[in-house]
Tab-separated table of C-alpha atoms and ligand atoms in Angstrom:
chain	number	residue	atom	x	y	z
W	203	MET	CA	48.987	-160.757	-8.650
W	204	THR	CA	51.750	-159.885	-6.231
W	205	GLY	CA	52.734	-156.254	-6.511
W	206	VAL	CA	56.356	-155.215	-6.557
W	207	TYR	CA	55.935	-153.500	-3.187
W	208	ASP	CA	55.024	-156.834	-1.626
W	209	LEU	CA	58.425	-158.318	-2.429
W	210	SER	CA	61.437	-158.359	-0.133
W	211	LEU	CA	64.782	-157.610	-1.756
W	212	HIS	CA	65.467	-161.344	-1.754
W	213	GLU	CA	62.191	-162.117	-3.550
W	214	LEU	CA	62.714	-159.304	-6.042
W	215	THR	CA	66.197	-160.644	-6.774
W	216	GLU	CA	64.727	-164.067	-7.575
W	217	ARG	CA	62.265	-162.489	-9.985
W	218	VAL	CA	64.904	-160.336	-11.672
W	219	VAL	CA	67.281	-163.276	-12.062
W	220	ALA	CA	64.429	-165.313	-13.541
W	221	LEU	CA	64.149	-162.592	-16.218
W	222	GLY	CA	67.757	-163.330	-17.124
W	223	GLU	CA	69.200	-160.243	-15.453
W	224	PRO	CA	72.072	-159.992	-12.973
W	225	ALA	CA	71.179	-159.844	-9.272
W	226	PHE	CA	72.581	-156.324	-8.746
W	227	ARG	CA	69.746	-154.950	-10.914
W	228	ALA	CA	67.286	-156.015	-8.237
W	229	LYS	CA	68.971	-153.853	-5.645
W	230	GLN	CA	69.052	-150.910	-8.070
W	231	VAL	CA	65.344	-151.256	-8.651
W	232	TYR	CA	64.471	-151.939	-4.998
W	233	ARG	CA	66.273	-148.891	-3.702
W	234	GLN	CA	64.700	-146.590	-6.239
W	235	LEU	CA	61.233	-147.967	-5.611
W	236	TRP	CA	61.478	-147.374	-1.902
W	237	GLN	CA	63.839	-144.466	-1.538
W	238	ARG	CA	62.660	-142.300	-4.426
W	239	ALA	CA	59.208	-143.767	-4.966
W	240	ALA	CA	60.326	-143.944	-8.586
W	241	THR	CA	58.336	-145.523	-11.382
W	242	TYR	CA	60.231	-147.802	-13.782
W	243	GLU	CA	60.463	-145.008	-16.353
W	244	GLU	CA	62.224	-142.928	-13.702
W	245	MET	CA	65.115	-145.404	-13.293
W	246	PRO	CA	67.596	-144.233	-15.944
W	247	ASP	CA	70.334	-146.618	-14.814
W	248	VAL	CA	68.139	-149.649	-15.541
W	249	PRO	CA	68.133	-150.730	-19.225
W	250	LYS	CA	64.893	-150.012	-21.075
W	251	ARG	CA	64.320	-153.688	-21.903
W	252	VAL	CA	64.448	-154.610	-18.201
W	253	ARG	CA	62.178	-151.758	-17.248
W	254	GLU	CA	59.612	-152.897	-19.770
W	255	LEU	CA	59.792	-156.491	-18.568
W	256	LEU	CA	59.361	-155.382	-14.972
W	257	ALA	CA	56.443	-153.129	-15.848
W	258	THR	CA	54.637	-156.141	-17.321
W	259	GLU	CA	55.674	-158.692	-14.705
W	260	LEU	CA	55.541	-156.542	-11.584
W	261	PRO	CA	53.498	-153.433	-12.304
W	262	ILE	CA	53.633	-150.473	-9.934
W	263	ASP	CA	50.082	-149.469	-9.403
W	264	VAL	CA	49.567	-147.262	-6.419
W	265	GLU	CA	46.488	-145.139	-7.050
W	266	VAL	CA	45.606	-142.151	-4.895
W	267	LEU	CA	41.800	-142.255	-4.913
W	268	ALA	CA	41.187	-139.250	-2.677
W	269	GLU	CA	43.109	-136.720	-0.639
W	270	ARG	CA	41.780	-134.331	1.975
W	271	GLU	CA	43.265	-131.906	4.442
W	272	ALA	CA	42.312	-130.267	7.730
W	273	ASP	CA	43.849	-128.254	10.576
W	274	ARG	CA	45.112	-125.677	8.032
W	275	GLY	CA	46.927	-128.323	6.076
W	276	ALA	CA	48.685	-129.885	9.067
W	277	THR	CA	46.534	-133.033	8.839
W	278	ARG	CA	46.275	-134.845	5.522
W	279	LYS	CA	44.454	-138.002	4.655
W	280	ALA	CA	44.642	-140.189	1.577
W	281	VAL	CA	42.709	-143.149	0.309
W	282	LEU	CA	45.053	-145.359	-1.662
W	283	ARG	CA	44.619	-148.470	-3.733
W	284	LEU	CA	47.358	-150.875	-4.623
W	285	GLY	CA	47.122	-153.409	-7.392
W	286	GLY	CA	43.471	-152.565	-7.991
W	287	ARG	CA	42.564	-154.376	-4.792
W	288	HIS	CA	41.797	-153.019	-1.343
W	289	THR	CA	41.304	-149.382	-0.456
W	290	ILE	CA	43.545	-148.181	2.322
W	291	GLU	CA	43.305	-145.110	4.561
W	292	VAL	CA	46.326	-143.230	5.768
W	293	VAL	CA	46.676	-140.023	7.794
W	294	LEU	CA	49.660	-137.674	8.027
W	295	MET	CA	49.924	-135.271	10.954
W	296	GLY	CA	52.406	-132.425	11.244
W	297	TYR	CA	53.316	-131.169	14.714
W	298	ARG	CA	55.824	-128.563	15.797
W	299	ASP	CA	58.527	-131.107	16.518
W	300	ARG	CA	57.558	-134.170	14.451
W	301	VAL	CA	55.620	-135.486	11.487
W	302	THR	CA	53.726	-138.693	12.102
W	303	VAL	CA	51.969	-141.006	9.704
W	304	CYS	CA	49.200	-143.223	11.034
W	305	VAL	CA	48.965	-146.403	8.960
W	306	SER	CA	46.238	-149.009	8.530
W	307	THR	CA	46.920	-152.742	8.596
W	308	GLN	CA	43.478	-154.058	7.715
W	309	SER	CA	40.407	-152.845	5.911
W	310	GLY	CA	37.942	-152.985	8.804
W	311	CYS	CA	38.671	-154.995	11.942
W	312	ALA	CA	37.350	-158.178	13.528
W	313	MET	CA	37.983	-157.170	17.145
W	314	GLY	CA	34.582	-155.551	17.580
W	315	CYS	CA	35.304	-152.618	19.915
W	316	GLY	CA	31.890	-150.919	19.814
W	317	PHE	CA	33.131	-147.335	19.997
W	318	CYS	CA	35.445	-147.696	16.983
W	319	ALA	CA	34.188	-146.975	13.454
W	320	THR	CA	36.620	-149.491	11.991
W	321	GLY	CA	35.358	-152.133	14.420
W	322	GLN	CA	31.781	-151.308	13.427
W	323	MET	CA	32.625	-152.295	9.819
W	324	GLY	CA	33.782	-155.789	10.700
W	325	LEU	CA	36.805	-157.217	8.917
W	326	LYS	CA	36.887	-156.807	5.145
W	327	ASN	CA	40.506	-157.671	4.322
W	328	ASN	CA	43.964	-158.027	5.666
W	329	LEU	CA	46.320	-155.613	3.934
W	330	THR	CA	49.530	-157.014	2.492
W	331	ALA	CA	52.985	-155.916	3.646
W	332	GLY	CA	53.303	-153.806	0.500
W	333	GLU	CA	49.908	-152.184	1.018
W	334	ILE	CA	50.919	-151.204	4.536
W	335	ALA	CA	54.387	-149.966	3.608
W	336	VAL	CA	53.298	-147.830	0.630
W	337	GLN	CA	51.257	-145.736	3.034
W	338	VAL	CA	54.559	-144.635	4.527
W	339	LEU	CA	55.916	-144.020	1.061
W	340	TRP	CA	52.927	-141.750	0.347
W	341	ALA	CA	53.539	-139.955	3.637
W	342	ARG	CA	57.169	-139.370	2.853
W	343	ARG	CA	56.239	-137.803	-0.467
W	344	GLU	CA	53.461	-135.730	1.076
W	345	ALA	CA	55.384	-134.411	4.111
W	346	PRO	CA	57.059	-131.486	2.273
W	347	ASN	CA	53.547	-130.079	1.579
W	348	LEU	CA	52.892	-129.574	5.287
W	349	PRO	CA	52.837	-126.014	6.677
W	350	GLY	CA	56.174	-124.379	7.465
W	351	SER	CA	55.563	-124.690	11.210
W	352	THR	CA	56.325	-128.434	11.092
W	353	PRO	CA	59.572	-130.253	10.208
W	354	ARG	CA	58.115	-131.124	6.731
W	355	HIS	CA	59.760	-134.466	6.547
W	356	LEU	CA	58.426	-137.704	7.920
W	357	THR	CA	59.791	-138.547	11.368
W	358	ASN	CA	57.443	-141.111	12.962
W	359	VAL	CA	55.185	-144.007	12.034
W	360	VAL	CA	52.326	-145.253	14.220
W	361	PHE	CA	50.278	-148.359	13.466
W	362	MET	CA	47.042	-146.783	14.701
W	363	GLY	CA	44.908	-146.547	11.579
W	364	MET	CA	42.353	-149.121	10.521
W	365	GLY	CA	42.690	-152.631	11.812
W	366	GLU	CA	44.505	-154.609	14.457
W	367	PRO	CA	48.173	-154.943	13.455
W	368	LEU	CA	48.806	-158.078	15.488
W	369	ALA	CA	45.780	-159.829	13.998
W	370	ASN	CA	47.552	-159.435	10.637
W	371	GLU	CA	50.904	-160.318	12.059
W	372	ARG	CA	52.647	-161.712	8.998
W	373	HIS	CA	51.997	-158.646	6.888
W	374	THR	CA	52.536	-156.186	9.718
W	375	PHE	CA	55.948	-157.733	10.341
W	376	GLY	CA	56.661	-157.731	6.602
W	377	ALA	CA	55.831	-154.020	6.513
W	378	LEU	CA	58.057	-153.375	9.541
W	379	GLU	CA	60.889	-155.048	7.656
W	380	ARG	CA	60.376	-152.767	4.673
W	381	LEU	CA	60.098	-149.700	6.928
W	382	THR	CA	63.294	-150.400	8.839
W	383	ASP	CA	65.406	-151.791	5.975
W	384	PRO	CA	68.078	-149.182	5.127
W	385	ASP	CA	67.768	-150.201	1.447
W	386	ALA	CA	64.013	-149.555	1.582
W	387	LEU	CA	62.449	-146.821	3.747
W	388	GLY	CA	65.209	-146.796	6.349
W	389	ILE	CA	63.129	-145.442	9.238
W	390	GLY	CA	64.664	-145.921	12.696
W	391	ASP	CA	62.887	-148.646	14.680
W	392	ARG	CA	62.621	-146.287	17.614
W	393	HIS	CA	60.472	-143.933	15.567
W	394	ILE	CA	57.857	-146.625	14.968
W	395	THR	CA	55.037	-147.642	17.334
W	396	VAL	CA	52.646	-150.554	16.974
W	397	SER	CA	49.300	-150.158	18.741
W	398	THR	CA	47.427	-153.290	19.773
W	399	VAL	CA	44.147	-154.046	21.443
W	400	GLY	CA	46.025	-156.849	23.194
W	401	VAL	CA	46.540	-159.830	20.904
W	402	VAL	CA	48.610	-161.467	23.609
W	403	PRO	CA	50.349	-164.338	21.772
W	404	ALA	CA	51.846	-161.968	19.174
W	405	ILE	CA	53.417	-159.566	21.694
W	406	PRO	CA	56.502	-161.725	22.490
W	407	ARG	CA	57.069	-162.275	18.773
W	408	LEU	CA	57.014	-158.506	18.176
W	409	ALA	CA	59.573	-158.109	20.979
W	410	GLU	CA	61.834	-160.764	19.453
W	411	ARG	CA	61.711	-159.581	15.873
W	412	PHE	CA	61.599	-155.831	16.411
W	413	PRO	CA	62.917	-155.110	19.910
W	414	GLN	CA	63.342	-151.394	19.194
W	415	VAL	CA	59.826	-150.821	17.886
W	416	GLY	CA	57.492	-149.175	20.420
W	417	LEU	CA	54.319	-150.723	21.800
W	418	ALA	CA	51.030	-149.002	22.655
W	419	VAL	CA	48.323	-151.048	24.333
W	420	SER	CA	44.689	-149.996	24.042
W	421	LEU	CA	43.460	-150.661	27.548
W	422	HIS	CA	40.390	-148.399	27.927
W	423	ALA	CA	39.371	-150.080	31.181
W	424	ALA	CA	41.164	-151.264	34.303
W	425	THR	CA	38.675	-153.940	35.371
W	426	ASP	CA	37.775	-157.041	33.375
W	427	GLU	CA	34.078	-156.371	33.853
W	428	LEU	CA	34.209	-153.020	32.070
W	429	ARG	CA	36.859	-154.082	29.558
W	430	ASN	CA	34.792	-157.102	28.503
W	431	ASP	CA	32.115	-154.602	27.480
W	432	LEU	CA	34.325	-152.097	25.696
W	433	VAL	CA	36.893	-154.430	24.178
W	434	PRO	CA	35.327	-157.844	23.547
W	435	VAL	CA	38.669	-159.645	23.015
W	436	ASN	CA	39.275	-159.078	26.704
W	437	ARG	CA	37.244	-162.258	27.253
W	438	LEU	CA	39.949	-164.155	25.408
W	439	TRP	CA	42.947	-162.298	26.842
W	440	PRO	CA	41.910	-160.708	30.118
W	441	LEU	CA	43.743	-157.864	31.820
W	442	ALA	CA	46.095	-159.963	33.933
W	443	THR	CA	47.227	-161.979	30.902
W	444	LEU	CA	47.703	-158.827	28.872
W	445	GLU	CA	49.620	-157.148	31.655
W	446	ASP	CA	51.962	-160.135	31.909
W	447	ALA	CA	52.634	-160.015	28.168
W	448	VAL	CA	53.378	-156.283	28.260
W	449	ALA	CA	55.622	-156.728	31.316
W	450	ALA	CA	57.580	-159.421	29.450
W	451	TRP	CA	57.782	-157.149	26.399
W	452	ARG	CA	59.245	-154.431	28.588
W	453	GLU	CA	61.779	-156.803	30.114
W	454	ARG	CA	62.884	-157.932	26.688
W	455	THR	CA	62.997	-154.537	24.992
W	456	ARG	CA	63.860	-152.238	27.909
W	457	ARG	CA	61.388	-149.775	26.438
W	458	ARG	CA	58.526	-147.910	28.050
W	459	PRO	CA	55.111	-149.045	26.777
W	460	SER	CA	52.151	-146.683	26.319
W	461	ILE	CA	48.635	-147.303	27.498
W	462	GLU	CA	45.906	-145.866	25.259
W	463	TRP	CA	42.595	-144.941	26.791
W	464	ALA	CA	39.621	-143.452	24.911
W	465	MET	CA	37.827	-141.106	27.320
W	466	ILE	CA	34.149	-142.028	27.130
W	467	ASP	CA	31.710	-139.922	29.130
W	468	ARG	CA	30.518	-141.670	32.299
W	469	THR	CA	31.773	-145.012	31.066
W	470	ASN	CA	35.483	-145.361	31.747
W	471	ASP	CA	36.328	-141.859	32.967
W	472	SER	CA	35.547	-142.224	36.682
W	473	GLU	CA	38.077	-141.564	39.419
W	474	GLU	CA	37.650	-145.200	40.402
W	475	GLN	CA	38.868	-146.397	36.997
W	476	ALA	CA	41.780	-143.960	37.214
W	477	GLU	CA	42.666	-145.333	40.648
W	478	ARG	CA	42.619	-148.862	39.303
W	479	LEU	CA	44.717	-147.859	36.339
W	480	VAL	CA	47.450	-146.395	38.545
W	481	PRO	CA	48.965	-149.697	39.793
W	482	ILE	CA	48.861	-151.228	36.311
W	483	ALA	CA	50.637	-148.229	34.776
W	484	MET	CA	53.150	-148.174	37.634
W	485	ARG	CA	53.973	-151.874	37.322
W	486	LEU	CA	54.469	-151.486	33.580
W	487	HIS	CA	56.278	-148.126	33.846
W	488	ALA	CA	53.842	-147.058	31.175
W	489	HIS	CA	52.997	-143.652	29.840
W	490	VAL	CA	49.234	-143.074	29.620
W	491	ASN	CA	47.717	-141.475	26.539
W	492	LEU	CA	44.134	-140.293	26.909
W	493	ILE	CA	42.152	-139.868	23.685
W	494	PRO	CA	38.863	-137.976	24.008
W	495	LEU	CA	36.345	-140.255	22.295
W	496	ASN	CA	35.772	-139.451	18.646
W	497	PRO	CA	32.036	-139.831	18.261
W	498	THR	CA	31.022	-142.332	15.586
W	499	PRO	CA	27.550	-142.831	14.098
W	500	GLY	CA	27.342	-146.427	15.299
W	501	TRP	CA	27.781	-145.723	19.001
W	502	PRO	CA	25.748	-143.325	21.134
W	503	SER	CA	28.329	-142.301	23.791
W	504	LYS	CA	29.945	-138.903	24.055
W	505	PRO	CA	33.512	-137.861	24.739
W	506	SER	CA	34.303	-137.047	28.358
W	507	PRO	CA	33.925	-133.339	29.131
W	508	ARG	CA	37.052	-131.415	30.037
W	509	ALA	CA	36.328	-131.441	33.783
W	510	ARG	CA	36.140	-135.231	33.917
W	511	ILE	CA	39.319	-135.569	31.885
W	512	ASP	CA	41.087	-133.165	34.256
W	513	ARG	CA	40.005	-135.168	37.298
W	514	PHE	CA	41.144	-138.413	35.678
W	515	VAL	CA	44.517	-136.882	34.797
W	516	ALA	CA	44.906	-135.525	38.342
W	517	VAL	CA	44.478	-139.000	39.871
W	518	LEU	CA	47.120	-140.434	37.554
W	519	GLU	CA	49.594	-137.610	37.900
W	520	ASP	CA	49.241	-137.368	41.683
W	521	ALA	CA	50.300	-141.009	41.769
W	522	GLY	CA	53.287	-140.272	39.513
W	523	VAL	CA	51.948	-141.708	36.240
W	524	THR	CA	52.952	-139.587	33.240
W	525	THR	CA	49.876	-138.752	31.208
W	526	THR	CA	49.095	-136.877	28.027
W	527	VAL	CA	45.757	-135.948	26.523
W	528	ARG	CA	45.777	-136.351	22.777
W	529	ASP	CA	44.463	-133.502	20.640
W	530	THR	CA	41.469	-133.939	18.389
W	531	ARG	CA	43.313	-133.822	15.105
W	532	GLY	CA	41.571	-134.488	11.835
W	533	ARG	CA	38.048	-134.899	13.140
W	534	GLU	CA	36.400	-132.896	10.406
W	535	ILE	CA	37.876	-135.105	7.715
W	536	GLU	CA	37.189	-138.269	9.690
W	537	ALA	CA	40.884	-138.790	10.059
W	538	ALA	CA	40.965	-139.145	13.825
W	539	CYS	CA	41.555	-142.304	15.845
W	540	GLY	CA	38.691	-144.695	15.514
W	541	GLN	CA	37.017	-142.764	12.717
W	542	LEU	CA	38.528	-144.516	9.740
W	543	HIS	CA	35.995	-146.515	7.770
W	544	THR	CA	36.894	-146.894	4.153
W	545	GLU	CA	33.741	-147.269	2.118
W	546	VAL	CA	32.075	-144.170	3.485
W	547	LEU	CA	35.094	-142.051	2.716
W	548	ALA	CA	35.858	-143.503	-0.668
W	549	GLY	CA	32.268	-142.754	-1.637
W	550	SER	CA	32.158	-139.209	-0.315
W	551	ALA	CA	35.610	-137.768	-0.821
W	552	SER	CA	36.862	-136.254	-3.969
B	748	SAH	N1	43.637	-151.925	16.571
B	748	SAH	C1	44.658	-151.200	17.222
B	748	SAH	C2	45.149	-150.000	16.454
B	748	SAH	C3	44.147	-149.160	15.724
B	748	SAH	S1	43.058	-148.220	16.718
B	748	SAH	C4	44.217	-150.800	18.612
B	748	SAH	O1	43.053	-150.927	18.928
B	748	SAH	O2	45.089	-150.406	19.376
B	748	SAH	C5	44.099	-146.886	17.289
B	748	SAH	C6	43.648	-146.287	18.628
B	748	SAH	O3	42.425	-145.550	18.452
B	748	SAH	C7	43.358	-147.340	19.679
B	748	SAH	O4	43.900	-146.948	20.915
B	748	SAH	C8	41.851	-147.331	19.711
B	748	SAH	O5	41.345	-147.838	20.896
B	748	SAH	C9	41.538	-145.881	19.516
B	748	SAH	N2	40.160	-145.625	19.122
B	748	SAH	C10	39.359	-146.405	18.382
B	748	SAH	N3	38.146	-145.824	18.225
B	748	SAH	C11	38.211	-144.636	18.874
B	748	SAH	C12	37.286	-143.571	19.049
B	748	SAH	N4	36.075	-143.610	18.503
B	748	SAH	N5	37.687	-142.516	19.761
B	748	SAH	C13	38.941	-142.458	20.284
B	748	SAH	N6	39.849	-143.419	20.148
B	748	SAH	C14	39.487	-144.512	19.448
B	749	SF4	FE1	39.964	-152.938	15.908
B	749	SF4	FE2	41.514	-151.258	17.280
B	749	SF4	FE3	39.083	-150.519	16.402
B	749	SF4	FE4	39.268	-152.294	18.391
B	749	SF4	S1	39.938	-150.149	18.426
B	749	SF4	S2	37.913	-152.449	16.618
B	749	SF4	S3	41.073	-153.406	17.771
B	749	SF4	S4	40.822	-151.030	15.154
């Protein structure tokens, strides 16, 4: 059954009209669903009869199966289920100047990056647009519970949870519509970033449909030989092809892309890799984000030690590439990048 959160305003209007109600009711309901996360009982301006019909036809069934927190409450994770179907993981992170939610687009992932716990699961399901967007709804409700040192309202959305957003393009784009629609979540496009392993054919479509949405590309290696090992889809869309797609994205959107790079000890953290990354980052005017590897049970490598990270950063910065090293948020609750893997959590959390 389609859940109400899967419907666009247009689709909801069709359903409401089919129940014999005027079209304006649909907008009333839609706005309250998305802006107040209201249940039907909590919509006093909608007649009881209509509310009851909607509750039968289009039930709202977002279940929070588990919630956990870390970093003194500044990192929060939830396992959600919508419509009794897939379980979804979502992470909320409060920083001094922003509050970011990291959303999942698939349960598992088919892309097979060995170092990633989600990749180790394989693909279980694509999430629907509604399943993706309700994660942001949860985050918006949860943000006021963050510690006082953060803004305590949701400011940013990153598509960096489980799954490859551009391998579930239809639903990712549907979710982006719900996120940016002023009648729904109304989040500014510029506060949203989609992270991709490099599903090249979808990148121009993202640029066309959502030219203000940011792009992060998970590079992890600056030579095809090494990238083929770390990121198997590189065999399909090698570095040069990916770089061309990101360059065209930048032309179209006039935005600065990010390059993501998991720092894996003695694998992709050499000065030579950094030197090879420099011209790519320069050509793309990209910002480089280094993520110390989050160790996962299915992969023996270790994160790069501080000294190797510092040397890598020095090569990039000496060449004028802006670089940040991401913190290790949420590790103890398995809420960090690459650590999301639903079944294990759903079974162990309470
Ligand atoms: N599939 C998309 C988005 C989800 S992964 C992508 O790959 O971009 C979000 C980020 O976490 C990616 O940059 C990914 O490479 C990184 N990541 C995955 N596993 C990781 C791990 N074990 N340690 C550190 N970063 C990891
Ligand atoms: Fe999928 Fe991204 Fe993990 Fe690769 S890093 S397996 S693309 S979720």
